[in-house]
mmCIF file of C-alpha atoms and ligand atoms in Angstrom:
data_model
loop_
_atom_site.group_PDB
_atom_site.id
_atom_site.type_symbol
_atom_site.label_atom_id
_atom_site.label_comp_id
_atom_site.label_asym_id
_atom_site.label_seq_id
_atom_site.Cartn_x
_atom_site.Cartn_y
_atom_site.Cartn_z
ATOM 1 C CA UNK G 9 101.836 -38.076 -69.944
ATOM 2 C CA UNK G 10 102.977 -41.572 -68.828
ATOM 3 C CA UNK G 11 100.747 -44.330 -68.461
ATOM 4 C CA UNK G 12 100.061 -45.587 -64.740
ATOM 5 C CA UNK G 13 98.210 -48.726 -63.416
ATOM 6 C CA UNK G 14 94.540 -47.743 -62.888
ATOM 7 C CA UNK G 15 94.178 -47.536 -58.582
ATOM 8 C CA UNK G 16 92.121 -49.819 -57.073
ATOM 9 C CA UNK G 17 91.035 -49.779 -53.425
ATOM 10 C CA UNK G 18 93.170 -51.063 -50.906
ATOM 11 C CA UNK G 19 91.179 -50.641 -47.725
ATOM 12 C CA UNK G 20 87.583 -50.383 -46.840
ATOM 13 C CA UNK G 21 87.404 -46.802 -46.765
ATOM 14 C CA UNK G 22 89.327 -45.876 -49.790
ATOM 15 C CA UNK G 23 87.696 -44.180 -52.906
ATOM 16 C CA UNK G 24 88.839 -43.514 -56.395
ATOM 17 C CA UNK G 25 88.879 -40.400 -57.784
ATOM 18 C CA UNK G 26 88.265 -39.293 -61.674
ATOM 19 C CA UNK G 27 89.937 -36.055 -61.647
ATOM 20 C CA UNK G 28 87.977 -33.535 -63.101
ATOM 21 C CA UNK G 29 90.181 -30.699 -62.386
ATOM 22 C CA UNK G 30 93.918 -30.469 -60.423
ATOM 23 C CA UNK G 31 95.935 -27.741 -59.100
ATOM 24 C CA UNK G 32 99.539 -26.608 -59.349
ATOM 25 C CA UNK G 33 100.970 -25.304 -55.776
ATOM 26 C CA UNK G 34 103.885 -23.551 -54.505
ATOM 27 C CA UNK G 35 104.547 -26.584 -52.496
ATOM 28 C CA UNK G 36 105.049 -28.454 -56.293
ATOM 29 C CA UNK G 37 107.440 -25.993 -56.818
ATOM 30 C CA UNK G 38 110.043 -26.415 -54.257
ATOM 31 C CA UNK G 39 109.650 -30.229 -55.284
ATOM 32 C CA UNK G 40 110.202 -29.088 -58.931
ATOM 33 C CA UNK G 41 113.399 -27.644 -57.585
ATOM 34 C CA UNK G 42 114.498 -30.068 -55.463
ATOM 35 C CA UNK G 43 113.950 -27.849 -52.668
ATOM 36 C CA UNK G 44 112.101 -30.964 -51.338
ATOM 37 C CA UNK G 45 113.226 -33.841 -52.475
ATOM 38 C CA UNK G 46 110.968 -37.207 -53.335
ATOM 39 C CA UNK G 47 111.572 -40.044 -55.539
ATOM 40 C CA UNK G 48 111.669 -40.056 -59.130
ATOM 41 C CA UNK G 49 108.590 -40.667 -61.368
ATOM 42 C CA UNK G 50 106.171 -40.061 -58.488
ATOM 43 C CA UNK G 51 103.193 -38.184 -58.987
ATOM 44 C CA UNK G 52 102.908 -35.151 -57.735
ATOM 45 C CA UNK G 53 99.875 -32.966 -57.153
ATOM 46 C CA UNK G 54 97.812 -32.471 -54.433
ATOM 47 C CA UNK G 55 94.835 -30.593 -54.850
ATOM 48 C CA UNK G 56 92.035 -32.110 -56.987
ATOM 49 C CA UNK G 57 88.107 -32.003 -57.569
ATOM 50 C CA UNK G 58 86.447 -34.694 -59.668
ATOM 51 C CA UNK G 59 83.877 -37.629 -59.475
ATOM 52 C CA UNK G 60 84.038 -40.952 -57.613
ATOM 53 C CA UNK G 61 83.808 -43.773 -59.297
ATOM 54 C CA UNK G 62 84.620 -46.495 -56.538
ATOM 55 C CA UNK G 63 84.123 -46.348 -52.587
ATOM 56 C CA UNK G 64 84.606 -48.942 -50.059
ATOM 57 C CA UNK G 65 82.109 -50.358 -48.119
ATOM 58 C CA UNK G 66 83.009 -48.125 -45.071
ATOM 59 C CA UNK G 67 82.789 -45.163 -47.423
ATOM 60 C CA UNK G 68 79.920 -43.141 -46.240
ATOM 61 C CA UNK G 69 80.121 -39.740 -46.290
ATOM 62 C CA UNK G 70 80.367 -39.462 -50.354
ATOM 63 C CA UNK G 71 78.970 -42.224 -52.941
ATOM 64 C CA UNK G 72 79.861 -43.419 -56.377
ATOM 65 C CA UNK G 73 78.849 -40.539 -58.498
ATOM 66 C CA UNK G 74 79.459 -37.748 -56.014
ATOM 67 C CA UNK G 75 81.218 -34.627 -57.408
ATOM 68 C CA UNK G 76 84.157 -34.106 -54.752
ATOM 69 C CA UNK G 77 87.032 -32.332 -53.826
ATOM 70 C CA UNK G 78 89.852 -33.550 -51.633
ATOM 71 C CA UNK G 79 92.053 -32.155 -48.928
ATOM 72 C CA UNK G 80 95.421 -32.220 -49.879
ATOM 73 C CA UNK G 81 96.422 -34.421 -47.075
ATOM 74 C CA UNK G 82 94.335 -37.748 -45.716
ATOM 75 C CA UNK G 83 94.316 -38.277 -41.798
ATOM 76 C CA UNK G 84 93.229 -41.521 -40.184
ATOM 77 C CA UNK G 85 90.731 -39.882 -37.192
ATOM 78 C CA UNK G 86 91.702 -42.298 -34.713
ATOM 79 C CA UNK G 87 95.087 -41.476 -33.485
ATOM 80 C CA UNK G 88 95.966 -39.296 -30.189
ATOM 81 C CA UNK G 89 96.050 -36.205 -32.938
ATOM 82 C CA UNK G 90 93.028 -36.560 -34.701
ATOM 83 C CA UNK G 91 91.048 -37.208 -31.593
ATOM 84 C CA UNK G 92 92.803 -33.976 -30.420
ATOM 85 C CA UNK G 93 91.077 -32.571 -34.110
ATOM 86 C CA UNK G 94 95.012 -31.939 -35.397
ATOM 87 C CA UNK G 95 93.846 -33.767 -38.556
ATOM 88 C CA UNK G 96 97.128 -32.128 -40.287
ATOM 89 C CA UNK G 97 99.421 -33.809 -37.894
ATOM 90 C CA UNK G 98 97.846 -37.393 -37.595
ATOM 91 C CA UNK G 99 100.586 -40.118 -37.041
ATOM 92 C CA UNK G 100 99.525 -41.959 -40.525
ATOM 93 C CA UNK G 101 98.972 -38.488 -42.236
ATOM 94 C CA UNK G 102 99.734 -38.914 -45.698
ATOM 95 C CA UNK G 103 100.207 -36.164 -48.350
ATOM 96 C CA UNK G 104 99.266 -36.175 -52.027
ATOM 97 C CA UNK G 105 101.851 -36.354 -54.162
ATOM 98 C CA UNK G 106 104.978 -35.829 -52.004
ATOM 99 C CA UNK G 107 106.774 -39.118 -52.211
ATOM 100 C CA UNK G 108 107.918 -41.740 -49.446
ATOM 101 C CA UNK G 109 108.473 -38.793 -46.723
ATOM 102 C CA UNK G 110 105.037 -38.538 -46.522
ATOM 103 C CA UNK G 111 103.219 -40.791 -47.070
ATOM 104 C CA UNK G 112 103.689 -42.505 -50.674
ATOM 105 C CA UNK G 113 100.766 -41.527 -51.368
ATOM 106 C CA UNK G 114 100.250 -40.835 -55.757
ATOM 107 C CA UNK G 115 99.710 -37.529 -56.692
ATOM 108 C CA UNK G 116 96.393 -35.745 -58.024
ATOM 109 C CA UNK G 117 97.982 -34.168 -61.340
ATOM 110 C CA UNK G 118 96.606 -37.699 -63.137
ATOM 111 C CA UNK G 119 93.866 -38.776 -64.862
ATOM 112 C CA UNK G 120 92.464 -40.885 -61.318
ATOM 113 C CA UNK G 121 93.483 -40.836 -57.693
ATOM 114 C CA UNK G 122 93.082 -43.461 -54.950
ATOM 115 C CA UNK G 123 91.921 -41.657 -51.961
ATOM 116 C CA UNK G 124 92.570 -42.922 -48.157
ATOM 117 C CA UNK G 125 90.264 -42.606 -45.359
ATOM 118 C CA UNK G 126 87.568 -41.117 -47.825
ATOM 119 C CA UNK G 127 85.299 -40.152 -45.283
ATOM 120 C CA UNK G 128 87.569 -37.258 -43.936
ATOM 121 C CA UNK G 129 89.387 -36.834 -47.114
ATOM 122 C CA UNK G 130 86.797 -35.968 -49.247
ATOM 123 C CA UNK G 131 84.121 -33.183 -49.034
ATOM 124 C CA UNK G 132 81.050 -32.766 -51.551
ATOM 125 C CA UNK G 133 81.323 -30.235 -53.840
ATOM 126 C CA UNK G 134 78.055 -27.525 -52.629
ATOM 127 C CA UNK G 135 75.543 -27.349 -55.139
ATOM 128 C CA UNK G 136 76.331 -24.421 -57.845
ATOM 129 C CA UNK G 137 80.364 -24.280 -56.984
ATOM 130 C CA UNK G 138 82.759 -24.566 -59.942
ATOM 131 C CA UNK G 139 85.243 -26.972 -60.065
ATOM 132 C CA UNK G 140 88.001 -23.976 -60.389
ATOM 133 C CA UNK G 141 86.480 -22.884 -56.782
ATOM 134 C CA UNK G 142 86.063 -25.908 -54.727
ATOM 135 C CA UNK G 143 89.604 -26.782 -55.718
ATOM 136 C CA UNK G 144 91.060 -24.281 -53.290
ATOM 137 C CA UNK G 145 88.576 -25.589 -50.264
ATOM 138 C CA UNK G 146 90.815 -28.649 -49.823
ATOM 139 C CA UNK G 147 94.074 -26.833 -49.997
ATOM 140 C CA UNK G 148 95.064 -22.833 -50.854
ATOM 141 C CA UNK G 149 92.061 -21.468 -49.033
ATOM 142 C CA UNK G 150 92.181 -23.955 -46.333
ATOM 143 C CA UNK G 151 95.394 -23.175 -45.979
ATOM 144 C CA UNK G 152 94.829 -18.788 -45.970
ATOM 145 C CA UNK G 153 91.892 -20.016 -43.327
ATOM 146 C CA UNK G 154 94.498 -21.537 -40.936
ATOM 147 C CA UNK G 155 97.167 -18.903 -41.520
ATOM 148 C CA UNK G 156 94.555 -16.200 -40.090
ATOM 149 C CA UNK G 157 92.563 -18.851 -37.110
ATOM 150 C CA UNK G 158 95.927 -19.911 -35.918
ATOM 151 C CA UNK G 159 97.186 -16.358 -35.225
ATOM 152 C CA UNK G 160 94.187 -15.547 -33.491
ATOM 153 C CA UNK G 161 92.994 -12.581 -36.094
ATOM 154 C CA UNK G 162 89.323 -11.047 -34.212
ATOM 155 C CA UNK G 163 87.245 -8.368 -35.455
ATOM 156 C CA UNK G 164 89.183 -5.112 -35.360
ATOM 157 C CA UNK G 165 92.642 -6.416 -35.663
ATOM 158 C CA UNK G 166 94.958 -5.286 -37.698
ATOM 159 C CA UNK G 167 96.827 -7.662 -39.696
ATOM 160 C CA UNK G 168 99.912 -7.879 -42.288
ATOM 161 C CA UNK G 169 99.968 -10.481 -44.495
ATOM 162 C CA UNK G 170 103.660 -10.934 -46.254
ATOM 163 C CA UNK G 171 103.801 -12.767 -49.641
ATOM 164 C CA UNK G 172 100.843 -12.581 -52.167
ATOM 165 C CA UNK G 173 100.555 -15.909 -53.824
ATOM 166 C CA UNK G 174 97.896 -17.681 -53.375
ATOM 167 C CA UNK G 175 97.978 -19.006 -50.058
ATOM 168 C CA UNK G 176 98.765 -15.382 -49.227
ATOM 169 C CA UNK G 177 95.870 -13.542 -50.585
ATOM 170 C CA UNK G 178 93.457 -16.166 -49.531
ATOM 171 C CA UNK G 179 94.893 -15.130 -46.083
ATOM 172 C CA UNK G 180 93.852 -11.681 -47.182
ATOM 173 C CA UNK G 181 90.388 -12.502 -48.025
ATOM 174 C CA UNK G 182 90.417 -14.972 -44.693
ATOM 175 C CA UNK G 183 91.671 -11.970 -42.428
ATOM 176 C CA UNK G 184 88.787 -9.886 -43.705
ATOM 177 C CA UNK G 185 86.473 -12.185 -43.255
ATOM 178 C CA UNK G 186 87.886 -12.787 -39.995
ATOM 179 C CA UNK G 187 86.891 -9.117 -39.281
ATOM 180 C CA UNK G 188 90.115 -7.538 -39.731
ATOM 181 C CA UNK G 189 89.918 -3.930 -39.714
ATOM 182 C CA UNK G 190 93.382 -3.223 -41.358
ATOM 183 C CA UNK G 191 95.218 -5.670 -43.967
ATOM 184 C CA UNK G 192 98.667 -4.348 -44.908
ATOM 185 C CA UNK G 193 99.406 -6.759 -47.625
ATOM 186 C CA UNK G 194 103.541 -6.797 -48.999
ATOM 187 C CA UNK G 195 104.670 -8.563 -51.848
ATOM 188 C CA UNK G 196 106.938 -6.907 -55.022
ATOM 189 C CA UNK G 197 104.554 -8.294 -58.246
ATOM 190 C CA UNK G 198 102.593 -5.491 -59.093
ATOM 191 C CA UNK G 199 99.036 -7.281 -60.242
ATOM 192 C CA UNK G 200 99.430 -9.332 -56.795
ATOM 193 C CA UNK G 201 99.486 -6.235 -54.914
ATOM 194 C CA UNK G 202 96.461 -4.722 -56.864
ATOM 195 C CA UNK G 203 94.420 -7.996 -56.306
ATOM 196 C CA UNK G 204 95.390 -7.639 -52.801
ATOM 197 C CA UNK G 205 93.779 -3.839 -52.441
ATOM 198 C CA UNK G 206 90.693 -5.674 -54.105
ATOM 199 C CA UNK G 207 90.352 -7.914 -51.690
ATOM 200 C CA UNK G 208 90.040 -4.854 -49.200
ATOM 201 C CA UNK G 209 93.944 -4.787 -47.924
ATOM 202 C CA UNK G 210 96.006 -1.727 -48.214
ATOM 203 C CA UNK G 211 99.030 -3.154 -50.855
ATOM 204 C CA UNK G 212 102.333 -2.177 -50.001
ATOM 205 C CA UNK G 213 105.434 -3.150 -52.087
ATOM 206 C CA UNK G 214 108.229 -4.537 -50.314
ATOM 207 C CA UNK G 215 111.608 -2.716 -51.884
ATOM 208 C CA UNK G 216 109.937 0.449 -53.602
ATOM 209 C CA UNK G 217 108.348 1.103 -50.396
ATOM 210 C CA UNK G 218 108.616 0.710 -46.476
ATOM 211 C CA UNK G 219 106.382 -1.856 -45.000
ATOM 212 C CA UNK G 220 107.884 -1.349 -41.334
ATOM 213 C CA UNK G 221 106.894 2.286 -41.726
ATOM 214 C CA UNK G 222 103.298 1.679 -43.447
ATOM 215 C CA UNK G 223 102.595 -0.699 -40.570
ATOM 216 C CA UNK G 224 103.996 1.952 -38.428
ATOM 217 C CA UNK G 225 101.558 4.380 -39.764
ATOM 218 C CA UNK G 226 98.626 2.312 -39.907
ATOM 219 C CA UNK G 227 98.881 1.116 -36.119
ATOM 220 C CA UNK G 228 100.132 4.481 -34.447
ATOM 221 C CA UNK G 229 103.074 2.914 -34.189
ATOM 222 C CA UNK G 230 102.104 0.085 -32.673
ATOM 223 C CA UNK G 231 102.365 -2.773 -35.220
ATOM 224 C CA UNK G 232 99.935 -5.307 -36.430
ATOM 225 C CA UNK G 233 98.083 -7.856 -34.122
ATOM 226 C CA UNK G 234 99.107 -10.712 -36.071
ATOM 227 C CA UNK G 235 101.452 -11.341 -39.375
ATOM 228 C CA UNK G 236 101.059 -13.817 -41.751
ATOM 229 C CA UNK G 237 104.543 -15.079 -43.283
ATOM 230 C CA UNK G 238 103.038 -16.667 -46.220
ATOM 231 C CA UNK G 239 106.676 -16.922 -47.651
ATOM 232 C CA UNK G 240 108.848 -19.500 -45.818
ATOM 233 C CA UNK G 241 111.675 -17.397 -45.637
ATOM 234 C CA UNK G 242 114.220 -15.789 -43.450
ATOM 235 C CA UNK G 243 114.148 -12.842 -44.445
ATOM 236 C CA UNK G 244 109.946 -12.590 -44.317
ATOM 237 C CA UNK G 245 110.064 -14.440 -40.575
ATOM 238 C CA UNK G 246 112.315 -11.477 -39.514
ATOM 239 C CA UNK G 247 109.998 -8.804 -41.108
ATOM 240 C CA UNK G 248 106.850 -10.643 -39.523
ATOM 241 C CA UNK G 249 108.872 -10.094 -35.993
ATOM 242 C CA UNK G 250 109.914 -6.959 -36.826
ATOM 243 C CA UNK G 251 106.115 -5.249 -37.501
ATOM 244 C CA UNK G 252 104.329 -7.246 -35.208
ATOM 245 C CA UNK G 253 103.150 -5.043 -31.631
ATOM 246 C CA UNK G 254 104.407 -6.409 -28.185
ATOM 247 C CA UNK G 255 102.379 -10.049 -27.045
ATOM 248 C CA UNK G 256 101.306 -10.328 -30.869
ATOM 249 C CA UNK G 257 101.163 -13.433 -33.273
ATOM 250 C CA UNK G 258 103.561 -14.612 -35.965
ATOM 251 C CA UNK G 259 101.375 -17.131 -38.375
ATOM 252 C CA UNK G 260 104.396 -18.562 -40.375
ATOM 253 C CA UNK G 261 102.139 -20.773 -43.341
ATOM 254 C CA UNK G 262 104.946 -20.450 -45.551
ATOM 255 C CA UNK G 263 107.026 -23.686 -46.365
ATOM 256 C CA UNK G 264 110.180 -24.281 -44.189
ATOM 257 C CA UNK G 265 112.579 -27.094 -45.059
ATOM 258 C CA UNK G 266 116.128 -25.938 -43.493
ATOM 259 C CA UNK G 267 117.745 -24.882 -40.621
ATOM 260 C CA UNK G 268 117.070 -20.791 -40.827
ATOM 261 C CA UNK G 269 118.171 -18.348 -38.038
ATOM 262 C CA UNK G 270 115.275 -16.680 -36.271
ATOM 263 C CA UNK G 271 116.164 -13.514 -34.026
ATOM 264 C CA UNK G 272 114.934 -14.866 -30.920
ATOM 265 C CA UNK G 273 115.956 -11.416 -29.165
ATOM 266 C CA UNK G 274 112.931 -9.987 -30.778
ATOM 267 C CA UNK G 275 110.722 -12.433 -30.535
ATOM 268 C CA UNK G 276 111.508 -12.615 -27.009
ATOM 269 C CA UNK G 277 111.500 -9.312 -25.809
ATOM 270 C CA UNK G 278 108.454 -8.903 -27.326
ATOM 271 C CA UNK G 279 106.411 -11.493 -26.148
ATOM 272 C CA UNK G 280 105.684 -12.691 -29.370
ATOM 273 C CA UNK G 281 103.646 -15.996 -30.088
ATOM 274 C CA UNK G 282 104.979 -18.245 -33.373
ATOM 275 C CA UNK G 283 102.706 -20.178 -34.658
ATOM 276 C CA UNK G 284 104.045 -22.752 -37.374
ATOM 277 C CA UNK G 285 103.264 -25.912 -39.631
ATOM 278 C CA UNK G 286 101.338 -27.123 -42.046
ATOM 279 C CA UNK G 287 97.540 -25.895 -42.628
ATOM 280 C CA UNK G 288 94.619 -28.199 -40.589
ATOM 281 C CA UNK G 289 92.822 -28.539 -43.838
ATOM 282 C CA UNK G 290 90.730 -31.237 -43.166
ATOM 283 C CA UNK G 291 90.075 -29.588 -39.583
ATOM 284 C CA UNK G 292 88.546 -26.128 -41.315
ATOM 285 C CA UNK G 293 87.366 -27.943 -44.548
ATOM 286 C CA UNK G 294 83.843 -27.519 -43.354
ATOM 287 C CA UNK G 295 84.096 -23.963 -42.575
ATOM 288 C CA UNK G 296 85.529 -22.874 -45.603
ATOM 289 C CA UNK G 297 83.104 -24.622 -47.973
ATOM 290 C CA UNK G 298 80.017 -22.635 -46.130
ATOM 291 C CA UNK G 299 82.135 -19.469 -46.586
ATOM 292 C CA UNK G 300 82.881 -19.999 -49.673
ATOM 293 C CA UNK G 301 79.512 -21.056 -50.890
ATOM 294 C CA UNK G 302 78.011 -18.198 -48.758
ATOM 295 C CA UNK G 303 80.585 -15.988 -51.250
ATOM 296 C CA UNK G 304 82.551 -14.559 -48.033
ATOM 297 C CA UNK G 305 85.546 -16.353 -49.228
ATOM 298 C CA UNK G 306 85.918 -16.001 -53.200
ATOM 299 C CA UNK G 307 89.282 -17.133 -54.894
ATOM 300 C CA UNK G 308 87.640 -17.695 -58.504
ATOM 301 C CA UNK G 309 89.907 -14.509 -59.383
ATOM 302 C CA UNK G 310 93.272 -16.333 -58.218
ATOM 303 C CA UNK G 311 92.503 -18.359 -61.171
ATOM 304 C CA UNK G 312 94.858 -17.289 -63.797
ATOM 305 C CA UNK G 313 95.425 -19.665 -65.886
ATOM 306 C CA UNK G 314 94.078 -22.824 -67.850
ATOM 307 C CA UNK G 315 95.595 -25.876 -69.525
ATOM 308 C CA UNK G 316 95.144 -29.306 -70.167
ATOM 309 C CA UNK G 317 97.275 -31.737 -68.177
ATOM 310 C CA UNK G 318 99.474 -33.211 -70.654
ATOM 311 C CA UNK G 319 100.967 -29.213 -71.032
ATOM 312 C CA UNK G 320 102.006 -30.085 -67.559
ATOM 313 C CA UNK G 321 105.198 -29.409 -67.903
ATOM 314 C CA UNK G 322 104.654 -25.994 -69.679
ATOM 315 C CA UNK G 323 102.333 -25.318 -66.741
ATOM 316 C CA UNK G 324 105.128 -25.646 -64.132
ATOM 317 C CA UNK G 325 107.488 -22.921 -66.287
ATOM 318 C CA UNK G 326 104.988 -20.960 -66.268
ATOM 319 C CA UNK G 327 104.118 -20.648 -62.629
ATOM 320 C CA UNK G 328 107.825 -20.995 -61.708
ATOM 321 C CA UNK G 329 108.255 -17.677 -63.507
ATOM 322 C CA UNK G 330 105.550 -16.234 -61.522
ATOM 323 C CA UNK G 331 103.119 -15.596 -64.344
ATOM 324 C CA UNK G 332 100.160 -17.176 -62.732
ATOM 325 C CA UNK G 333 98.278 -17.189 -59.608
ATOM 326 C CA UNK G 334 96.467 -20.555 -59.538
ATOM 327 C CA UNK G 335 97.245 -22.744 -62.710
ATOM 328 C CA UNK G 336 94.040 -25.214 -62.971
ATOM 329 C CA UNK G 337 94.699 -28.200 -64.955
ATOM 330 C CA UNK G 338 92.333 -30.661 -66.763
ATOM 331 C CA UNK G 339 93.069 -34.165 -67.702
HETATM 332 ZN ZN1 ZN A 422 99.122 -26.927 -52.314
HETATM 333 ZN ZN1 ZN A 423 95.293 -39.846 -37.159
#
């Protein structure tokens, strides 16, 4: 671990965070491979629950002492998008831990984090809520939430929800909660599938078996009301097209970061709706923390793995080699 200069606040409504508990993400991945690419020797990280231990005056939705967890993104509230309530596309959005393009804002994966615009940034922890829980609030299960209110998802719909990590089976449990009546749920790791059927989705894997023809089957033919690519790939936009019915909903939640061809024949013909972008965390923050306390939304068992944060390192090999669901890291 290197040492940093301890953050101190900048503007009135800017807290400090001692992190208590920080999240690896797929998103850290594609910086890990240069996928995305930010500067050196920034820190990355962006999910985070801890304690605050210095607000600005204008501070006043959380206090010194407050056990909190932050969105993974900060959003000023003032600007044409926020008061439009796109929080996730405000024109001084910044995001944790993803270097100049975004914000330069320091990551969470350190020992404290300076937050901006604390009042929308930050969220109490509810009362009886583990840090390992409340973590996903501000980022993975905001972001399943969004994946399944974007593409409209109502009581009775049937759904398919393609790639299992985490942001893709907390848009399993988000779909169901949502009142989806079928979840076909396609990924190729074995355990991910099975955690999938426990969450209430029928698992289908995507090479041994045929997840055109088990959608096919499930919807009379038909094909789902909305799919979630929870991927950010090619080759999972084109399936999404491919089993969703006529005048249906493509939720792509999955990162995209180059020019990709989409087969606009099919999406045309078929009247489909693409929905795209990053996740409205701090929009559905709210929401999700009453679901989740409420135990309607439960990703405790995405949880795989613990370590401290100086195994960092060891932490990203790990998850890189798919091992782990949700790696939660302590400082
Ligand atoms: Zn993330
Ligand atoms: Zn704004």
């Amino acid at each position: 671990m290197e040492e940093r200069p301890e953050p101190e606040l900048l503007e009135r409504d800017d807290a400090v965070v001692r992190v208590e508990a920080t999240g690896v993400c797929g998103s850290d991945l594609h910086i890990y491979h240069g996928r995305v690419v930010i500067e050196p020797g920034f820190t990355l990280g962006h999910e985070f629950v801890g304690t605050v231990t210095a607000a600005g005056d204008g501070v006043t939705a959380v206090g010194e002492g407050d056990r909190v967890l932050g969105c993974y993104c900060s959003a000023c509230g003032s600007c044409f998008f926020c008061r439009r309530g796109d929080f996730h596309k405000c024109d001084e959005g910044r995001v944790f831990g993803h270097g100049q393009a975004l914000g330069s804002l320091q990551g969470a994966q350190a020992e404290q984090v300076l937050v901006p615009h604390a009042n929308l940034t930050l969220r109490k922890v509810p009362h009886g809520m583990s840090h390992d829980a409340a973590l996903f609030a501000g980022d993975v299960m905001g972001t399943g939430w969004h994946a399944v209110d974007q593409a409209g998802i109502r009581p009775g719909d049937c759904a398919a929800v393609l790639g299992l990590g985490p942001v893709g089976l907390c848009a399993v449990q988000a779909a169901k909660a949502a009142g989806a009546a079928k979840i076909i749920a396609v990924d190729t790791v074995e355990e991910r599938l099975r955690m999938a059927e426990g969450f209430g989705a029928e698992p289908v894997h995507l090479t041994e078996e045929d997840p055109r023809a088990a959608v096919k089957r499930a919807t009379g033919g038909r094909g789902v009301d909305a799919a979630v690519d929870a991927v950010g790939h090619p080759d999972a936009l084109e399936l999404a097209a491919r089993v969703t019915r006529k005048a249906g909903t493509i939720s792509a939640i999955g990162v995209y970061a180059e020019r990709i061809e989409v087969h606009m024949g099919i999406v045309w013909i078929k009247a489909l709706t693409l929905k795209t972008g990053h996740a409205n965390v701090i929009g559905h923050v709210d929401r999700v923390l009453t679901m989740m306390a409420a135990g309607v939304l439960d990703p405790s068992p995405l949880v795989t793995h613990r370590m401290p944060l100086g195994e960092a390192e060891e932490a990203y090999a790990v998850y890189d080699r798919r091992e782990a669901l949700k790696i939660v890291m302590t400082p």
